[in-house]
């Protein structure tokens, strides 16, 4: 009985949702989420990395939708591993688009019904079409728009055209580059090639997650003019060999101080001055800066390596939990969470609603690349940037517009991992 | 009736432990062995009986000799650490155990000091290793002290993220595994044997070599097995302290598991197991643990 009620209300909300989508999107401040869950709270087990989780988001979701979010925190690789080996151990997953070529053929995720996602037409075009303001951006690797749609709900093939079945609903995405210590380098850095510049011998680092490390290495190789790639995100065996050869040569010459695999290691290396230039992630740069140590997320002329992650649903999810998952996704896109993520330096899936939930000066700093009018605070209230600073890499359009390639799963993945191990052992 | 019962008694008494071993040790090992012959894609593994995984593990290993292939180079590096760490922990462990047994007179003090040797275990492995970084790093305490004292003018790089730091941390973690079993067999040595050796005119070295060492052989062997198996399978210490630039057999397996290449990871695990078993088998040629326990 309760079940029918819930179903009915969800459908009604959805109808309302599509009406809004059809008409006037801009004005949808939380239009009455059903309060029916209040007496019988539903718990969603939300699988993702620590990066995508925040107690504040879970608390706000509970307040607005009545849904309990129970975070299951694992590493990036374990998200993939859990989806493939234990698809019943979660109700909602936040996974990287780059893993999809492995996830979709496993059949453990089901397509998300676009009709049930209210703001589906407002999802950033970077994700859905690979373009910003109608202009194409770099799409080497597993660019989200290549793996965005499925042919049918339980399909194992990606659709080339837009369909009503979406693989993942975007949560966050960003463009990564090299992190540097401007105080120790003391000159402008403009190219990925600098990572292997002998000037920084013994003071460079690369990340030891093969699928991402190889992309950074490819950016370096290409910048040095050593290898010309067809698609950096889908290399041939020969391209892999050449890329690894450059790395091995640099390693033997003592270029690298260390390799890192997790966020904190990269922060420690940079903050302690063990390295002055390295592959890095945006929040890690912020973490170094919060210690009062200068660190720049350096924009480079060859462009960025981008990544994106999004919500997926396990194939076994049904009934009230399925409705709750859609409700949570709709709430997530509604702006509060998007603003929260934008303030962490990531980008939200629906920009319009995130904007409504941010102060104009925050939006100007994070998204428009303008100097901060006031001090910029993180979502937890901590001071991130003083008034007057400009975000590294500038505005959304400049940063995402300069994407050169995306994190990916290559066809030659097994061979790549084998060669990567060779590099580590060299 | 009574006889029949007593005949079966030892079996059911051993059954619970046997069951635990069966479920948590034999079965997983068996599964690992079976899976090592399967085939895989990025998202699935399929039952098969192929030797591809083993062939990949030893790819070009024999054709490229005398150049070492990845697998040989990895094992050589792991074995090098294993030998160094074993040697240092043995000398350290033996000396400490000797001191505790023969130099400390009161049993209370002996217990207190023995417990002190377990201090490295009061925090987690990872925290223990992370704390080396502010000590040995380029801007760490040691370098600051050396430069402050005018001994060096530039920070010494090889203190951290090097073979040195890997060996240091492994010794730090594993010495206690050597101390405890050696202490155990040493404390069981009958003091009258030592007095007899002394009365017969043996020098201190002769007593050590001909009386104490032979009688602590079991402890040494057990300690060695602990240390060697831990070091052979370690990838966390080697990874963190080696700046992940030093390969280890465990890390190779971990990378493959992460890439969802379970069958080849299983094959490498079986190879690692075989290597460790061979080392232990060789050691047991010298000491019959069962006889001397």
Coordinates of N, CA and C in Angstrom, one line a residue, chain A residues 77-78 80-81 84-85 101-103 105-106 201-203 208 210 251-252 256-262 265 268-269 271-275 413-415 417-426, chain B residues 40-44 56 59-60 70 73-74 130 133 136-140 156-161 239-240 242-248 251-262 264:
Chain A
X77 N 39.9 2.8 -7.7 CA 39.9 1.5 -8.3 C 38.9 0.5 -7.7
X78 N 38.7 0.7 -6.4 CA 37.8 -0.2 -5.7 C 36.3 0.0 -6.1
X80 N 35.3 0.6 -9.1 CA 35.2 -0.3 -10.3 C 35.1 -1.7 -9.8
X81 N 36.0 -2.1 -8.9 CA 36.1 -3.5 -8.5 C 34.8 -3.9 -7.8
X84 N 31.9 -4.5 -10.3 CA 32.1 -5.7 -11.1 C 31.9 -7.0 -10.2
X85 N 32.5 -6.9 -9.0 CA 32.4 -8.2 -8.2 C 31.3 -8.2 -7.2
X101 N 33.9 1.7 -20.0 CA 34.2 0.6 -21.0 C 34.3 -0.8 -20.3
X102 N 34.7 -0.8 -19.0 CA 34.7 -2.0 -18.3 C 33.4 -2.3 -17.6
X103 N 32.7 -1.3 -17.2 CA 31.5 -1.5 -16.3 C 30.3 -1.9 -17.2
X105 N 29.9 -3.4 -20.2 CA 29.8 -4.8 -20.7 C 29.6 -5.8 -19.6
X106 N 29.9 -5.5 -18.3 CA 29.6 -6.4 -17.3 C 28.1 -6.6 -17.0
X201 N 65.7 17.5 -11.8 CA 66.1 16.2 -11.5 C 66.0 15.9 -10.0
X202 N 65.4 14.7 -9.7 CA 65.2 14.3 -8.3 C 64.1 15.1 -7.6
X203 N 63.4 16.0 -8.3 CA 62.3 16.8 -7.7 C 61.0 16.7 -8.4
X208 N 51.3 7.0 -9.6 CA 51.4 5.6 -9.9 C 50.1 4.9 -9.9
X210 N 48.3 3.4 -13.0 CA 48.7 3.3 -14.4 C 47.8 4.0 -15.4
X251 N 63.5 7.8 -15.4 CA 63.7 7.2 -14.1 C 65.1 6.8 -13.8
X252 N 65.7 6.2 -14.8 CA 67.1 5.8 -14.6 C 68.1 7.0 -14.4
X256 N 62.9 11.3 -11.1 CA 61.7 11.3 -10.1 C 62.2 11.1 -8.7
X257 N 61.5 11.9 -7.8 CA 61.8 11.7 -6.4 C 61.0 10.6 -5.9
X258 N 59.8 10.5 -6.3 CA 58.9 9.4 -5.9 C 57.7 9.3 -6.8
X259 N 56.9 8.3 -6.7 CA 55.6 8.2 -7.3 C 54.5 8.3 -6.2
X260 N 53.4 8.7 -6.5 CA 52.3 8.7 -5.5 C 51.1 8.0 -6.0
X261 N 50.3 7.5 -5.0 CA 49.0 6.9 -5.4 C 47.9 7.5 -4.8
X262 N 48.1 8.1 -3.6 CA 46.9 8.8 -3.1 C 47.1 10.3 -2.8
X265 N 49.6 11.5 -0.1 CA 51.0 11.4 -0.5 C 51.4 12.6 -1.4
X268 N 51.8 15.6 0.7 CA 53.0 15.6 1.6 C 54.3 15.9 0.7
X269 N 54.3 15.2 -0.5 CA 55.5 15.4 -1.3 C 55.7 16.9 -1.6
X271 N 54.2 19.6 -0.2 CA 54.4 20.5 1.0 C 55.7 20.4 1.6
X272 N 56.3 19.2 1.6 CA 57.6 19.1 2.3 C 58.8 19.5 1.4
X273 N 58.4 19.8 0.1 CA 59.5 20.3 -0.8 C 60.3 19.1 -1.4
X274 N 59.8 17.9 -1.1 CA 60.5 16.7 -1.8 C 60.4 16.9 -3.3
X275 N 59.3 17.4 -3.7 CA 59.1 17.6 -5.2 C 58.7 19.1 -5.4
X413 N 44.6 -2.2 -22.4 CA 44.8 -1.9 -21.0 C 45.8 -3.0 -20.3
X414 N 45.5 -4.2 -20.6 CA 46.3 -5.3 -20.0 C 47.8 -5.1 -20.4
X415 N 48.1 -4.8 -21.6 CA 49.5 -4.6 -22.1 C 50.1 -3.4 -21.4
X417 N 49.3 -2.1 -18.5 CA 49.6 -2.4 -17.0 C 50.9 -3.2 -16.9
X418 N 51.1 -4.1 -17.8 CA 52.3 -4.9 -17.9 C 53.5 -4.0 -18.1
X419 N 53.4 -3.1 -19.0 CA 54.5 -2.2 -19.3 C 54.7 -1.2 -18.2
X420 N 53.7 -0.8 -17.5 CA 53.8 0.1 -16.4 C 54.6 -0.6 -15.2
X421 N 54.3 -1.9 -15.0 CA 55.0 -2.6 -14.0 C 56.5 -2.7 -14.3
X422 N 56.8 -2.7 -15.7 CA 58.2 -2.8 -16.1 C 58.8 -1.4 -15.8
X423 N 58.1 -0.4 -15.9 CA 58.6 1.0 -15.6 C 58.9 1.1 -14.1
X424 N 58.0 0.6 -13.3 CA 58.3 0.7 -11.8 C 59.5 -0.2 -11.4
X425 N 59.7 -1.3 -12.1 CA 60.8 -2.2 -11.8 C 62.1 -1.7 -12.4
X426 N 62.0 -0.8 -13.3 CA 63.3 -0.4 -14.0 C 64.2 0.3 -13.1
Chain B
X40 N 40.9 -13.6 -19.0 CA 40.2 -12.4 -18.4 C 40.1 -11.3 -19.5
X41 N 39.1 -10.5 -19.2 CA 39.0 -9.2 -19.9 C 39.1 -8.1 -18.9
X42 N 38.9 -6.9 -19.2 CA 38.9 -5.8 -18.2 C 37.7 -6.0 -17.2
X43 N 36.7 -6.7 -17.6 CA 35.5 -6.7 -16.7 C 35.0 -8.1 -16.3
X44 N 35.7 -9.1 -16.8 CA 35.2 -10.5 -16.5 C 36.4 -11.5 -16.5
X56 N 52.9 -14.8 -19.6 CA 53.0 -13.3 -19.5 C 53.9 -12.9 -18.3
X59 N 57.3 -13.2 -19.4 CA 57.5 -12.7 -20.8 C 58.9 -12.3 -21.1
X60 N 59.5 -12.9 -22.1 CA 60.9 -12.6 -22.5 C 62.0 -12.8 -21.5
X70 N 61.4 -8.0 -16.4 CA 60.8 -7.4 -15.2 C 60.6 -8.3 -14.0
X73 N 63.9 -9.1 -12.4 CA 64.5 -8.0 -11.7 C 63.7 -7.7 -10.4
X74 N 62.4 -7.8 -10.5 CA 61.6 -7.6 -9.3 C 61.9 -8.6 -8.2
X130 N 55.0 6.5 7.8 CA 54.9 7.9 7.5 C 55.7 8.8 8.4
X133 N 59.1 10.1 7.3 CA 59.3 11.2 6.3 C 59.8 12.5 7.0
X136 N 63.6 11.7 7.9 CA 64.6 11.4 6.9 C 64.5 12.3 5.6
X137 N 63.4 13.0 5.5 CA 63.2 13.8 4.3 C 64.3 14.9 4.0
X138 N 64.2 15.5 2.8 CA 65.1 16.5 2.4 C 65.2 17.6 3.4
X139 N 64.0 18.0 4.0 CA 64.0 19.0 5.0 C 63.8 18.4 6.4
X140 N 64.1 17.1 6.5 CA 63.8 16.4 7.7 C 64.8 16.7 8.8
X156 N 71.1 15.4 2.2 CA 71.4 14.0 1.6 C 70.1 13.4 1.1
X157 N 70.0 13.1 -0.2 CA 68.8 12.6 -0.8 C 68.5 11.2 -0.5
X158 N 69.6 10.4 -0.4 CA 69.3 8.9 -0.3 C 68.8 8.5 1.1
X159 N 68.6 9.4 2.0 CA 68.0 8.9 3.3 C 66.6 8.5 3.1
X160 N 65.9 9.1 2.2 CA 64.5 8.8 2.0 C 64.2 8.3 0.5
X161 N 63.2 7.5 0.3 CA 62.8 7.0 -1.0 C 64.0 6.4 -1.7
X239 N 56.7 0.3 -1.0 CA 56.1 1.4 -1.8 C 56.3 2.7 -1.1
X240 N 55.9 2.8 0.1 CA 55.9 4.1 0.8 C 57.4 4.6 1.0
X242 N 60.1 3.5 -0.5 CA 60.9 3.5 -1.7 C 60.3 4.6 -2.7
X243 N 59.4 5.4 -2.2 CA 58.8 6.4 -3.1 C 58.1 5.7 -4.3
X244 N 57.7 4.4 -4.1 CA 57.1 3.6 -5.2 C 57.9 3.5 -6.4
X245 N 59.2 3.8 -6.3 CA 60.1 3.6 -7.4 C 60.8 2.2 -7.4
X246 N 60.6 1.5 -6.3 CA 61.2 0.2 -6.2 C 60.1 -0.9 -6.4
X247 N 60.4 -1.8 -7.3 CA 59.4 -2.8 -7.5 C 59.4 -3.9 -6.4
X248 N 58.3 -4.5 -6.2 CA 58.2 -5.6 -5.3 C 57.2 -6.6 -5.9
X251 N 53.7 -5.6 -5.1 CA 53.1 -4.5 -5.8 C 52.7 -4.8 -7.2
X252 N 53.4 -5.7 -7.8 CA 53.0 -6.2 -9.1 C 51.6 -6.8 -9.1
X253 N 51.5 -7.7 -8.1 CA 50.2 -8.3 -7.9 C 49.1 -7.3 -7.6
X254 N 49.4 -6.4 -6.7 CA 48.4 -5.4 -6.4 C 47.9 -4.5 -7.6
X255 N 48.9 -4.1 -8.4 CA 48.6 -3.3 -9.6 C 47.7 -4.1 -10.5
X256 N 48.0 -5.4 -10.6 CA 47.1 -6.3 -11.5 C 45.7 -6.5 -11.0
X257 N 45.6 -6.6 -9.6 CA 44.3 -6.8 -9.0 C 43.5 -5.5 -9.3
X258 N 44.2 -4.4 -9.1 CA 43.5 -3.1 -9.3 C 43.0 -2.9 -10.7
X259 N 43.8 -3.4 -11.6 CA 43.3 -3.3 -13.0 C 42.4 -4.5 -13.4
X260 N 41.9 -5.2 -12.3 CA 40.9 -6.3 -12.5 C 41.4 -7.4 -13.3
X261 N 42.8 -7.6 -13.3 CA 43.3 -8.7 -14.0 C 43.6 -9.8 -13.0
X262 N 42.5 -10.4 -12.5 CA 42.7 -11.4 -11.4 C 43.5 -12.6 -11.8
X264 N 46.0 -13.1 -13.9 CA 47.4 -13.0 -14.0 C 48.0 -12.6 -12.6

